XYZ file of C-alpha atoms in Angstrom:
770
model
C 19.846 -2.429 -41.867
C 22.500 -4.898 -43.051
C 24.721 -4.783 -46.114
C 27.613 -6.586 -47.692
C 29.370 -3.234 -48.031
C 30.996 -0.827 -45.650
C 32.317 2.593 -46.450
C 35.794 3.877 -45.751
C 37.507 7.120 -46.555
C 40.848 7.175 -48.352
C 43.489 8.310 -47.859
C 43.700 7.409 -44.179
C 42.011 10.210 -42.232
C 43.560 12.500 -39.645
C 42.556 12.112 -35.957
C 38.777 12.235 -35.428
C 38.110 15.880 -34.737
C 35.696 18.333 -36.193
C 38.619 20.635 -36.971
C 38.623 19.062 -40.446
C 35.474 20.976 -41.260
C 35.822 24.190 -43.145
C 33.324 26.436 -41.377
C 31.800 28.040 -44.501
C 31.029 24.539 -45.776
C 29.441 23.425 -42.457
C 26.382 25.659 -42.293
C 22.680 25.054 -41.792
C 22.024 25.601 -45.489
C 24.890 23.428 -46.625
C 24.952 20.299 -44.508
C 27.331 17.386 -44.490
C 27.658 13.924 -43.023
C 29.139 14.304 -39.565
C 32.575 12.950 -38.830
C 33.088 11.310 -35.478
C 29.760 9.486 -35.602
C 29.585 6.314 -33.528
C 26.799 3.931 -34.392
C 25.512 0.602 -33.209
C 22.421 -1.447 -33.900
C 20.854 -3.522 -31.180
C 17.424 -4.346 -29.864
C 16.967 -4.494 -26.108
C 14.254 -6.476 -24.406
C 13.946 -3.696 -21.872
C 10.615 -1.871 -21.917
C 8.865 -4.066 -24.457
C 11.492 -3.917 -27.153
C 12.440 -0.251 -26.927
C 16.167 0.310 -27.167
C 18.196 1.302 -24.138
C 21.972 1.230 -23.849
C 23.592 -0.545 -20.959
C 26.693 1.051 -19.568
C 28.960 -1.957 -19.983
C 27.602 -4.674 -22.243
C 26.665 -2.301 -25.012
C 30.117 -0.761 -25.059
C 31.617 -4.201 -25.495
C 29.256 -5.070 -28.323
C 29.347 -1.762 -30.135
C 31.078 -1.772 -33.498
C 32.578 1.655 -33.884
C 33.041 3.226 -37.293
C 34.222 6.754 -37.969
C 33.206 8.847 -40.914
C 35.280 11.914 -41.648
C 33.594 14.589 -43.739
C 35.752 16.767 -45.965
C 35.206 19.084 -48.895
C 33.431 17.267 -51.690
C 36.185 17.869 -54.189
C 38.748 16.247 -51.859
C 36.749 13.121 -51.078
C 37.260 9.736 -52.746
C 34.801 7.059 -51.791
C 35.464 3.402 -52.476
C 33.278 0.407 -51.884
C 34.769 -2.846 -50.685
C 33.007 -6.150 -51.066
C 32.814 -8.111 -47.856
C 32.003 -11.745 -47.225
C 30.643 -10.834 -43.810
C 27.369 -9.104 -43.012
C 28.605 -5.754 -41.682
C 26.505 -3.049 -40.108
C 26.725 0.283 -41.897
C 26.170 3.779 -40.695
C 22.825 5.268 -41.671
C 22.821 8.508 -43.590
C 23.123 11.098 -40.838
C 23.552 14.673 -41.942
C 24.044 17.436 -39.443
C 24.607 21.148 -39.230
C 25.758 23.353 -36.344
C 22.204 24.042 -35.261
C 20.758 26.873 -33.211
C 21.314 27.882 -29.607
C 17.621 28.576 -29.035
C 15.152 27.305 -28.118
C 16.642 24.942 -25.566
C 15.597 21.309 -25.822
C 14.584 19.444 -28.953
C 12.762 21.522 -31.546
C 11.679 21.038 -35.121
C 13.293 23.425 -37.599
C 13.221 23.594 -41.372
C 16.403 21.591 -41.738
C 15.659 18.862 -39.189
C 15.530 18.398 -35.418
C 17.543 20.905 -33.416
C 19.046 19.968 -30.058
C 20.294 22.620 -27.633
C 21.481 22.249 -24.054
C 23.101 24.576 -21.537
C 26.382 23.683 -19.858
C 28.715 26.465 -18.831
C 31.524 24.304 -17.506
C 31.424 21.299 -19.859
C 34.456 20.533 -22.012
C 32.831 17.830 -24.144
C 29.229 17.071 -25.070
C 27.974 14.029 -26.969
C 24.400 13.660 -28.147
C 23.113 10.088 -28.027
C 20.177 9.166 -30.240
C 18.198 5.934 -30.110
C 16.123 5.615 -33.252
C 12.786 3.798 -33.429
C 12.727 0.154 -34.418
C 10.913 1.099 -37.606
C 14.049 2.913 -38.734
C 16.213 -0.046 -37.715
C 19.257 2.109 -37.197
C 20.198 1.521 -33.553
C 22.113 4.053 -31.503
C 23.991 7.050 -32.821
C 26.416 9.236 -30.892
C 27.292 12.696 -32.163
C 30.265 14.413 -30.559
C 29.806 18.191 -30.600
C 32.733 20.428 -31.521
C 32.883 23.425 -29.152
C 34.189 25.622 -31.995
C 31.189 24.842 -34.173
C 28.442 23.549 -31.905
C 28.704 25.982 -29.026
C 27.369 29.511 -28.694
C 28.223 31.026 -25.345
C 27.215 28.356 -22.838
C 24.746 26.614 -25.165
C 25.753 23.450 -27.022
C 23.686 22.758 -30.115
C 23.393 20.624 -33.229
C 20.778 20.065 -35.932
C 20.241 16.529 -37.235
C 18.506 16.035 -40.579
C 16.102 13.281 -41.567
C 15.302 12.145 -38.035
C 11.832 10.732 -37.410
C 9.430 13.367 -36.064
C 8.591 11.168 -33.075
C 9.786 8.054 -31.298
C 13.438 9.116 -31.059
C 14.983 8.857 -27.615
C 17.884 11.108 -26.788
C 20.280 11.931 -23.994
C 23.661 13.516 -23.441
C 27.037 12.327 -22.215
C 28.942 15.288 -20.840
C 32.480 15.720 -19.583
C 34.215 18.556 -17.839
C 36.412 19.431 -14.889
C 36.665 16.701 -12.278
C 37.421 19.147 -9.461
C 34.899 18.114 -6.834
C 36.011 20.848 -4.442
C 34.939 23.456 -7.004
C 31.464 22.001 -7.240
C 31.796 19.907 -10.417
C 30.378 16.391 -10.796
C 31.091 15.595 -14.465
C 31.185 11.947 -15.543
C 30.870 11.186 -19.245
C 29.724 7.623 -18.508
C 26.297 8.877 -17.436
C 23.472 9.321 -19.925
C 21.730 12.545 -18.977
C 18.189 13.779 -19.543
C 17.836 17.101 -21.322
C 16.379 19.532 -18.728
C 14.177 20.936 -21.505
C 12.919 17.580 -22.785
C 9.138 17.836 -23.109
C 8.572 14.084 -22.785
C 10.467 11.342 -20.949
C 10.733 7.690 -21.960
C 11.521 5.063 -19.345
C 9.737 2.060 -17.951
C 6.153 1.991 -19.090
C 4.405 0.390 -16.117
C 4.296 1.991 -12.668
C 6.263 0.026 -10.092
C 7.597 -2.549 -12.582
C 10.403 -3.891 -10.387
C 11.669 -6.132 -13.191
C 12.731 -2.907 -14.881
C 13.891 -0.969 -11.846
C 17.301 -0.078 -13.304
C 16.098 1.325 -16.610
C 17.691 4.426 -18.105
C 15.453 7.416 -18.748
C 15.733 9.395 -21.975
C 14.170 12.513 -23.392
C 11.918 12.153 -26.399
C 9.739 14.358 -28.572
C 6.582 14.231 -30.654
C 6.175 16.457 -33.696
C 3.811 14.045 -35.446
C 0.692 14.395 -33.334
C -1.872 17.013 -34.229
C -2.478 19.828 -31.727
C -4.836 18.796 -28.950
C -8.453 19.730 -29.610
C -9.693 21.631 -26.559
C -13.118 22.045 -28.158
C -15.077 24.979 -29.554
C -16.967 25.642 -26.320
C -14.034 25.061 -23.983
C -13.280 27.720 -21.422
C -11.177 28.049 -18.299
C -13.103 28.018 -15.005
C -11.364 31.206 -13.751
C -12.696 30.762 -10.226
C -11.940 33.738 -7.926
C -9.509 32.788 -5.202
C -11.985 33.689 -2.465
C -14.370 31.051 -3.823
C -11.923 28.128 -4.051
C -12.335 24.897 -2.119
C -9.199 22.839 -2.789
C -9.002 19.043 -2.747
C -5.435 17.758 -2.408
C -5.138 14.439 -4.215
C -2.780 11.893 -5.741
C -3.539 10.892 -9.344
C -2.422 7.288 -8.937
C -3.763 6.640 -5.434
C -7.187 8.038 -6.357
C -8.143 5.116 -8.605
C -5.390 2.463 -8.562
C -7.187 0.241 -6.064
C -9.498 -2.519 -7.228
C -12.293 -0.899 -5.230
C -12.386 1.911 -7.809
C -14.285 -0.476 -10.067
C -12.408 0.818 -13.112
C -10.928 -1.183 -15.945
C -7.418 -2.265 -14.869
C -5.933 -0.415 -17.843
C -7.014 2.975 -16.535
C -6.636 2.501 -12.798
C -4.142 4.953 -11.376
C -4.105 7.044 -14.543
C -5.108 10.485 -15.727
C -8.091 8.847 -17.425
C -9.017 7.251 -14.112
C -9.446 10.715 -12.599
C -11.909 11.573 -15.376
C -14.054 8.575 -14.478
C -14.327 9.806 -10.891
C -15.221 13.441 -11.588
C -18.824 12.715 -10.495
C -17.487 12.007 -7.002
C -15.671 15.354 -6.929
C -18.846 17.134 -7.991
C -20.907 15.315 -5.378
C -18.369 16.307 -2.725
C -18.620 19.898 -3.899
C -14.991 20.964 -4.287
C -14.016 23.194 -7.221
C -10.231 22.786 -7.438
C -7.907 19.809 -7.298
C -4.331 20.191 -6.133
C -2.461 17.268 -7.679
C 0.533 15.795 -5.894
C 3.541 15.966 -8.241
C 2.855 14.823 -11.799
C 6.231 15.825 -13.267
C 8.242 12.773 -14.356
C 9.760 10.945 -11.379
C 11.256 7.508 -10.768
C 8.981 5.688 -8.361
C 11.600 2.932 -7.918
C 14.484 5.205 -6.957
C 14.680 3.618 -3.486
C 15.259 0.191 -5.029
C 18.360 0.977 -7.084
C 20.710 -0.034 -4.263
C 20.407 -1.925 -0.966
C 19.183 0.395 1.799
C 16.605 0.413 4.612
C 13.986 1.855 2.240
C 14.547 -0.492 -0.697
C 11.129 -2.097 -0.180
C 9.342 1.176 -0.896
C 7.785 2.719 -4.002
C 7.642 6.495 -4.192
C 3.961 7.206 -4.722
C 3.922 10.873 -3.730
C 6.369 11.956 -6.439
C 8.383 14.613 -4.619
C 11.504 13.637 -6.538
C 11.434 15.407 -9.889
C 13.547 14.191 -12.825
C 12.315 16.761 -15.336
C 10.206 19.898 -15.018
C 8.437 19.782 -18.402
C 7.275 16.184 -18.849
C 4.064 14.728 -17.383
C 4.537 11.513 -15.438
C 4.565 8.932 -18.224
C 3.457 6.009 -16.065
C 0.179 7.763 -15.344
C -0.794 6.990 -18.940
C -3.416 4.298 -19.347
C -2.323 0.740 -20.191
C 1.389 1.583 -20.100
C 0.865 3.843 -23.090
C 4.075 5.839 -22.686
C 4.930 9.537 -22.755
C 3.017 10.663 -25.851
C -0.189 9.113 -24.557
C 0.504 10.495 -21.082
C 0.726 13.998 -22.512
C -2.533 13.658 -24.420
C -4.394 11.989 -21.556
C -3.245 14.638 -19.095
C -4.821 17.235 -21.382
C -7.974 15.145 -21.593
C -8.089 15.108 -17.797
C -7.615 18.872 -17.519
C -10.289 19.485 -20.155
C -12.757 17.177 -18.415
C -12.126 18.823 -15.043
C -12.517 22.272 -16.551
C -15.736 21.244 -18.271
C -16.958 20.216 -14.804
C -16.008 23.621 -13.370
C -12.993 22.284 -11.464
C -9.616 24.004 -11.607
C -6.297 22.144 -11.724
C -3.454 23.218 -9.443
C -0.143 21.379 -9.641
C 2.075 20.674 -6.658
C 5.516 21.488 -8.070
C 8.923 20.686 -6.621
C 11.557 23.256 -7.545
C 13.472 23.012 -4.282
C 15.372 19.808 -5.151
C 15.509 16.978 -7.674
C 15.722 13.194 -7.614
C 19.527 13.250 -7.856
C 19.965 13.051 -4.060
C 23.170 14.023 -2.237
C 26.859 13.336 -2.619
C 26.801 10.178 -0.505
C 24.516 8.165 -2.801
C 23.819 10.249 -5.882
C 21.344 9.198 -8.544
C 22.694 11.137 -11.515
C 20.114 11.491 -14.273
C 20.421 15.084 -15.486
C 21.388 18.330 -13.753
C 24.220 16.963 -11.618
C 26.053 15.667 -14.680
C 25.216 18.614 -16.944
C 26.493 21.413 -14.717
C 26.251 20.691 -11.000
C 27.817 24.006 -9.987
C 25.106 25.961 -11.796
C 22.025 23.884 -11.080
C 22.633 23.217 -7.379
C 23.760 25.213 -4.376
C 27.268 24.160 -3.407
C 29.415 25.102 -0.450
C 32.758 26.100 -1.902
C 34.080 26.626 1.610
C 33.403 22.969 2.413
C 35.059 21.053 -0.409
C 32.286 21.906 -2.857
C 29.694 19.847 -1.011
C 26.039 20.184 -1.929
C 23.979 22.382 0.359
C 20.859 20.661 1.622
C 17.958 22.943 2.528
C 15.426 20.478 1.134
C 16.173 17.519 3.373
C 16.659 15.426 0.234
C 20.390 15.818 -0.342
C 20.476 18.707 -2.811
C 19.022 22.176 -3.268
C 18.106 23.605 -6.648
C 19.873 26.910 -7.282
C 16.673 28.722 -8.247
C 17.989 32.290 -8.110
C 20.821 31.595 -10.534
C 19.726 33.282 -13.804
C 19.903 30.054 -15.825
C 17.948 28.011 -13.291
C 15.440 30.819 -12.786
C 14.748 30.841 -16.527
C 14.314 27.059 -16.448
C 11.729 27.414 -13.677
C 9.849 30.138 -15.545
C 9.964 28.303 -18.870
C 8.576 25.137 -17.334
C 5.767 26.965 -15.516
C 4.800 28.735 -18.732
C 4.850 25.398 -20.536
C 2.304 23.905 -18.127
C 0.051 26.930 -18.536
C 0.221 27.255 -22.319
C 0.479 23.573 -23.311
C -1.608 21.955 -20.566
C -3.893 24.818 -19.419
C -3.303 24.328 -15.701
C -4.715 26.978 -13.394
C -2.075 27.326 -10.716
C 0.825 25.939 -8.755
C 1.609 25.031 -5.174
C 5.370 25.299 -4.586
C 6.807 22.642 -2.297
C 9.261 23.984 0.328
C 9.037 27.368 -1.356
C 11.377 29.054 1.133
C 14.211 27.405 -0.793
C 13.275 29.715 -3.672
C 13.908 32.634 -1.308
C 17.601 31.790 -0.908
C 20.521 33.180 -2.868
C 23.018 31.025 -4.705
C 24.982 30.519 -1.477
C 21.866 29.710 0.554
C 21.534 33.136 2.177
C 17.889 34.213 2.650
C 16.830 37.038 0.324
C 14.258 39.727 1.099
C 13.278 40.067 -2.566
C 14.210 36.805 -4.294
C 14.360 37.321 -8.077
C 12.631 34.065 -9.000
C 9.662 34.739 -6.684
C 9.256 38.224 -8.114
C 9.618 36.996 -11.692
C 6.885 34.391 -11.194
C 4.584 36.988 -9.631
C 5.147 39.465 -12.472
C 5.166 37.066 -15.424
C 2.444 37.840 -17.972
C 1.817 34.206 -18.943
C 1.396 33.242 -15.287
C -0.759 36.248 -14.460
C -4.001 34.226 -14.394
C -2.551 31.484 -12.209
C -3.018 30.810 -8.536
C 0.383 30.897 -6.813
C 0.634 29.077 -3.485
C 3.798 28.702 -1.427
C 4.669 26.185 1.224
C 6.521 28.903 3.148
C 9.202 26.918 4.936
C 12.129 24.646 4.166
C 14.308 22.120 5.961
C 16.947 24.730 6.717
C 14.729 26.598 9.173
C 13.568 29.435 6.894
C 9.999 29.709 8.207
C 8.101 32.420 6.331
C 4.426 31.895 7.195
C 2.869 35.366 6.971
C 6.175 36.777 5.736
C 6.670 35.089 2.381
C 7.729 37.622 -0.296
C 4.515 37.965 -2.235
C 4.106 41.089 -4.403
C 0.433 40.832 -3.340
C 0.115 37.727 -5.555
C 1.385 34.760 -3.582
C -0.856 32.806 -1.233
C 0.593 30.583 1.486
C -0.083 27.268 3.117
C -0.886 28.593 6.573
C 0.920 26.162 8.870
C 0.070 28.317 11.877
C -3.631 27.893 11.076
C -3.184 24.110 11.023
C -1.457 23.999 14.395
C -3.735 26.463 16.209
C -6.948 24.841 14.966
C -5.686 21.397 15.955
C -4.697 22.511 19.425
C -7.955 24.309 20.197
C -10.284 21.577 18.901
C -8.477 18.862 20.850
C -8.778 20.899 24.022
C -5.407 22.516 24.671
C -5.618 25.388 27.137
C -4.807 28.963 26.194
C -5.756 28.596 22.514
C -9.080 30.477 22.328
C -7.646 33.779 21.153
C -5.486 32.121 18.527
C -8.437 30.046 17.326
C -10.440 33.253 16.901
C -7.626 34.827 14.883
C -7.362 31.821 12.564
C -11.062 31.403 11.752
C -11.393 35.139 11.117
C -8.716 35.156 8.416
C -5.347 35.382 10.198
C -5.266 39.145 9.844
C -2.279 39.186 12.193
C -0.343 37.385 9.449
C -1.822 38.598 6.171
C -3.383 42.045 6.586
C -0.346 43.719 5.023
C -0.230 45.894 1.901
C -2.837 44.556 -0.527
C -2.985 41.000 0.737
C -6.386 39.385 1.187
C -7.879 36.747 3.491
C -7.750 34.208 0.652
C -3.960 34.464 0.589
C -4.161 32.199 3.643
C -4.640 28.630 2.416
C -6.246 27.086 5.472
C -5.818 23.403 6.148
C -6.018 21.005 9.041
C -4.759 18.004 7.072
C -2.379 17.654 4.110
C -0.658 14.758 2.361
C 2.256 14.742 4.799
C 1.174 14.091 8.352
C -1.840 12.326 9.794
C -5.086 11.898 7.924
C -8.090 13.437 9.655
C -9.118 10.016 11.022
C -5.625 9.414 12.359
C -5.423 12.910 13.875
C -8.230 11.894 16.249
C -7.060 8.274 16.644
C -3.335 8.400 17.414
C -1.248 10.319 19.920
C 2.003 9.240 18.252
C 3.176 8.412 14.743
C 3.576 4.759 13.766
C 6.082 4.787 10.912
C 7.920 1.507 11.369
C 6.888 0.343 7.890
C 8.983 3.126 6.365
C 12.271 1.444 7.206
C 13.814 4.338 9.095
C 13.299 3.082 12.617
C 10.462 5.508 13.238
C 12.809 8.479 12.892
C 11.035 9.969 9.876
C 7.887 12.066 9.960
C 6.967 14.913 12.254
C 6.792 14.441 16.004
C 4.726 17.614 16.458
C 1.294 16.473 15.321
C -0.970 18.088 17.957
C -3.147 15.003 17.761
C -5.367 13.294 20.340
C -6.556 9.693 20.167
C -9.743 10.377 22.148
C -8.950 7.683 24.687
C -7.343 4.750 22.859
C -4.378 4.453 20.525
C -5.419 3.340 17.061
C -8.360 1.174 16.093
C -10.889 0.418 18.803
C -14.313 -1.136 19.244
C -15.291 1.263 22.035
C -18.486 2.951 20.846
C -18.001 6.070 22.982
C -14.480 6.647 21.645
C -15.617 6.086 18.076
C -18.478 8.569 18.540
C -16.105 11.163 19.986
C -13.709 10.702 17.081
C -16.513 11.171 14.587
C -17.596 14.334 16.388
C -14.075 15.714 16.414
C -13.666 15.126 12.682
C -16.878 17.071 12.109
C -15.654 19.856 14.399
C -12.460 20.184 12.383
C -14.329 20.239 9.094
C -16.794 22.845 10.331
C -13.966 25.078 11.554
C -12.246 24.770 8.185
C -15.351 25.562 6.162
C -16.403 28.644 8.156
C -12.915 30.175 8.284
C -12.036 33.216 6.227
C -9.417 32.222 3.670
C -9.051 29.411 1.147
C -9.894 25.957 2.558
C -8.005 22.836 1.495
C -8.883 19.256 2.435
C -7.143 15.959 1.760
C -8.370 13.174 -0.497
C -9.981 10.449 1.596
C -10.906 12.586 4.583
C -14.454 12.702 3.216
C -14.902 9.087 4.344
C -12.339 8.930 7.170
C -9.327 7.315 5.477
C -6.714 5.838 7.801
C -3.017 5.201 7.307
C -2.923 3.427 10.649
C -0.859 6.146 12.268
C 1.775 6.493 9.546
C 2.345 10.224 9.136
C 4.908 9.973 6.328
C 3.498 7.420 3.905
C 5.298 8.590 0.758
C 6.656 5.116 -0.075
C 3.607 2.863 0.097
C 1.807 1.936 -3.106
C -0.851 0.154 -1.060
C -4.143 0.699 0.712
C -2.281 2.935 3.145
C -2.416 5.648 0.494
C -4.983 4.366 -1.988
C -8.502 5.754 -1.950
C -10.913 3.141 -0.590
C -14.075 3.408 -2.648
C -15.824 0.705 -0.669
C -15.346 2.637 2.557
C -16.693 5.750 0.844
C -19.899 3.913 -0.060
C -20.257 2.710 3.521
C -20.019 6.313 4.811
C -22.074 8.043 2.124
C -25.081 8.661 4.372
C -23.267 10.036 7.414
C -19.649 11.166 7.371
C -19.478 11.920 3.623
C -22.848 13.617 3.659
C -21.763 15.979 6.450
C -18.570 16.912 4.647
C -20.286 17.450 1.314
C -23.154 19.488 2.739
C -20.811 21.839 4.594
C -18.725 22.478 1.472
C -21.871 23.403 -0.419
C -23.045 25.576 2.477
C -19.781 27.496 2.390
C -19.956 28.051 -1.357
C -23.550 29.264 -1.045
C -22.835 31.717 1.753
C -20.899 34.956 1.320
C -20.103 35.209 5.059
C -17.165 32.818 4.669
C -15.783 34.056 1.333
C -15.064 37.702 1.994
C -12.864 39.767 -0.247
C -11.587 41.817 2.698
C -10.653 41.115 6.285
C -13.551 41.268 8.707
C -13.841 44.353 10.885
C -15.685 45.229 14.061
C -18.977 45.713 12.231
C -18.686 42.270 10.653
C -18.426 40.171 13.816
C -19.568 40.148 17.428
C -17.472 38.054 19.802
C -19.667 36.772 22.612
C -16.735 36.709 24.926
C -15.599 38.588 28.007
C -13.196 35.931 29.150
C -10.293 36.212 26.667
C -7.655 36.135 29.377
C -8.926 32.953 31.018
C -6.218 30.412 30.123
C -8.518 27.499 30.930
C -11.436 28.687 28.793
C -12.016 26.469 25.769
C -15.370 27.818 24.591
C -15.778 30.427 21.865
C -18.979 31.867 20.375
C -19.399 34.636 17.804
C -21.866 36.044 15.295
C -21.047 37.017 11.734
C -23.060 39.914 10.301
C -23.783 40.798 6.704
C -25.792 44.007 7.205
C -28.906 42.461 5.712
C -30.060 40.428 8.673
C -28.632 37.109 7.508
C -26.503 36.634 10.601
C -24.719 33.399 11.447
C -24.000 32.287 15.005
C -21.176 29.823 15.705
C -20.041 28.180 18.921
C -17.147 25.788 19.494
C -16.819 23.919 22.765
C -13.533 22.101 23.392
C -14.316 21.329 27.020
C -15.105 17.812 28.178
C -18.420 19.095 29.556
C -21.418 20.887 28.069
C -21.706 24.670 28.014
C -25.072 26.442 28.266
C -24.729 29.227 25.714
C -27.018 32.246 25.937
C -27.971 32.973 22.342
C -28.032 36.574 21.160
C -31.279 37.954 19.783
C -31.538 37.418 16.030
C -31.933 40.450 13.747
C -35.391 42.015 13.491
C -38.019 39.792 11.902
C -35.584 36.870 11.916
C -35.367 33.632 13.875
C -32.527 31.263 14.601
C -32.447 28.037 12.603
C -30.066 25.243 13.508
C -27.919 24.224 10.548
C -25.167 22.246 12.320
C -24.832 20.456 15.624
C -21.985 17.954 15.605
C -23.395 16.022 18.583
C -26.357 14.849 16.512
C -26.543 11.790 14.315
C -26.885 12.052 10.553
C -28.888 13.526 8.927
C -29.734 15.870 11.814
C -26.094 16.913 12.269
C -26.262 19.114 9.164
C -29.519 20.455 7.734
C -28.863 23.154 5.139
C -32.417 24.551 5.247
C -32.153 24.767 9.005
C -34.272 23.489 11.871
C -36.483 26.189 13.455
C -37.414 26.783 17.081
C -33.982 27.745 18.395
C -33.831 30.507 21.044
C -32.794 31.350 24.560
C -30.220 28.919 25.879
C -28.518 26.310 23.697
C -26.715 23.460 25.377
C -23.470 23.017 23.410
C -22.247 19.503 24.095
C -18.711 18.492 25.055
C -16.264 18.536 22.186
C -18.851 19.843 19.761
C -19.800 22.822 17.620
C -23.000 24.432 16.366
C -23.947 26.778 13.529
C -27.186 28.762 13.561
C -28.545 30.943 10.751
C -30.926 33.874 11.158
C -33.807 33.417 8.724
C -37.202 34.988 8.180
């Protein structure tokens, strides 16, 4: 908006402070134009014409005008003709606003903004209005005597558009680093309670790597229509089969065959639901979909500045869905809607949605090379654990430079509010908490026996229907597998299961007893109080570490492409390359690898507990030995649909059939831990350190017994089969030495009795049938 007029107040005003306001006049019901407003109009080419302030150039270009509001009877307004085209301040009327709810909310008098900062001395709200309003950037300095209630700063702005406004905060406060403060009013900070985030629109757009991220809101869109017949799957935990997957990597490759506009998006997942149904899983565990900056490594020169963060374990905001997972660069509002469309489509297919959430740290890194976008600049001492005995340095139990202070009351409420938001607004079914042992530490990092935030999540009424899964360790050595505080609600990623299964299947000595404990439900870890077998989330493979193909193809990690000299990633992989490192043309080695992958999958699917598999293992995806591939937006991580088609009739078929066999058989999905009457161990050699053969029979009391044998020796074992129940006969369902389709026949192959020759590095499953 341009005019030949500008407005001034006469007589000359006092210094620009909100102290000029008479409090009774400045109330929500009696608003006034705000003094101290700074306004500029500019259009940036960044992000397709959306406006973003630069930290230097915009300050030089900004024309600053101050408007000082006073009682109406004391004001005299004059208009002065000008020969120049001067920018004028739009009509901005404000009131003190409300302290709750936090974030941006629509109230009767306008849009209310509220943010917590206990230690701030000055807070400025920055608004970037849509181009349709043509009003540029507005800064509103909040007066602590009027716009602060306790530790909440707040203001209500009238006549703002109901959507399309970007907002952030500039906050100042004590500069005493040694006391844990990191205030710097030059930074534009994201509201922790912003429900949507605006930034670059296209994933990995390096031309826009340095963009500033802002909060935004949408009060224009109608409520999402979940449908008249919509219902939640509500799958019992004992019946879950979890598929860990990455939204972008699932369909971003050209081999997905999808329209380029929806590759790597929430809508892309919808298009591939038929694959998930064919595989047979009934829950997806999505790698982080909270807003993150995939180009964070490229903001400064460093050994990792060639990488793009595709895993997303670097949260910027805990309420906003990743905006660059919207189709066609559609932005945050579309991302929110399309995420709901994805959840609805998955639910309609009978598939639950579990989110991998990162409350142990944020994207803001450490003190050496901070990336300040929100919490650090708002109130570092509250939001992060700091060591006041060490010059106020950040504590680092996450391995990522900072540690979220989750058991501080304010941070705990943030965690709970965001979890509730994902359940009520987006209808998700559960959460997997990354490095959850961090949430078991006090504000000084000391481990807690009964951490308040863990208890609060377990007891929260809104979250009561949700699956709660912990990754029960952190980078500070707090290893809580089998000991995670749980209130009989929390399940755990069972890292001990992973390691013991790997070691037995690959042929390590002395592992038979541990293997038996793991496949029978890890009662030694979880049979406490009211915990159940399904509180053990069993996995052999997860996103971090080797894929299943690489577990049987590499003895060592090969992480040179990560830029850290091979120092990143775990060295304790318990892998075996079956005779050659990496890719090979040796037919015998390739056959052994295939057999071992089947052995692992069989062990996982017959184990008591909740099985989880990794996206891509159903066709044998390889990362070529990279066991920490978080920064590769390439085929290393991307699902290879062409390879899936090539393996549909053998490897994929075996994996799919076994998942369906598990879900159709109550033996493997027990509500309670198995007892002596439920299993017969065909073993009198438990103490033999060199024994690598284990056979057992599962009973159901109705004659439908199942016999299993695992041979991790390099030679065959002649197994004497037990007699089947009366009027029953043994049918072979699985023999991993056989070629497809004979390796897995769900109806069973009859004529099995007496002695069964269990081949080297193989496993069998027999079912007693009439």
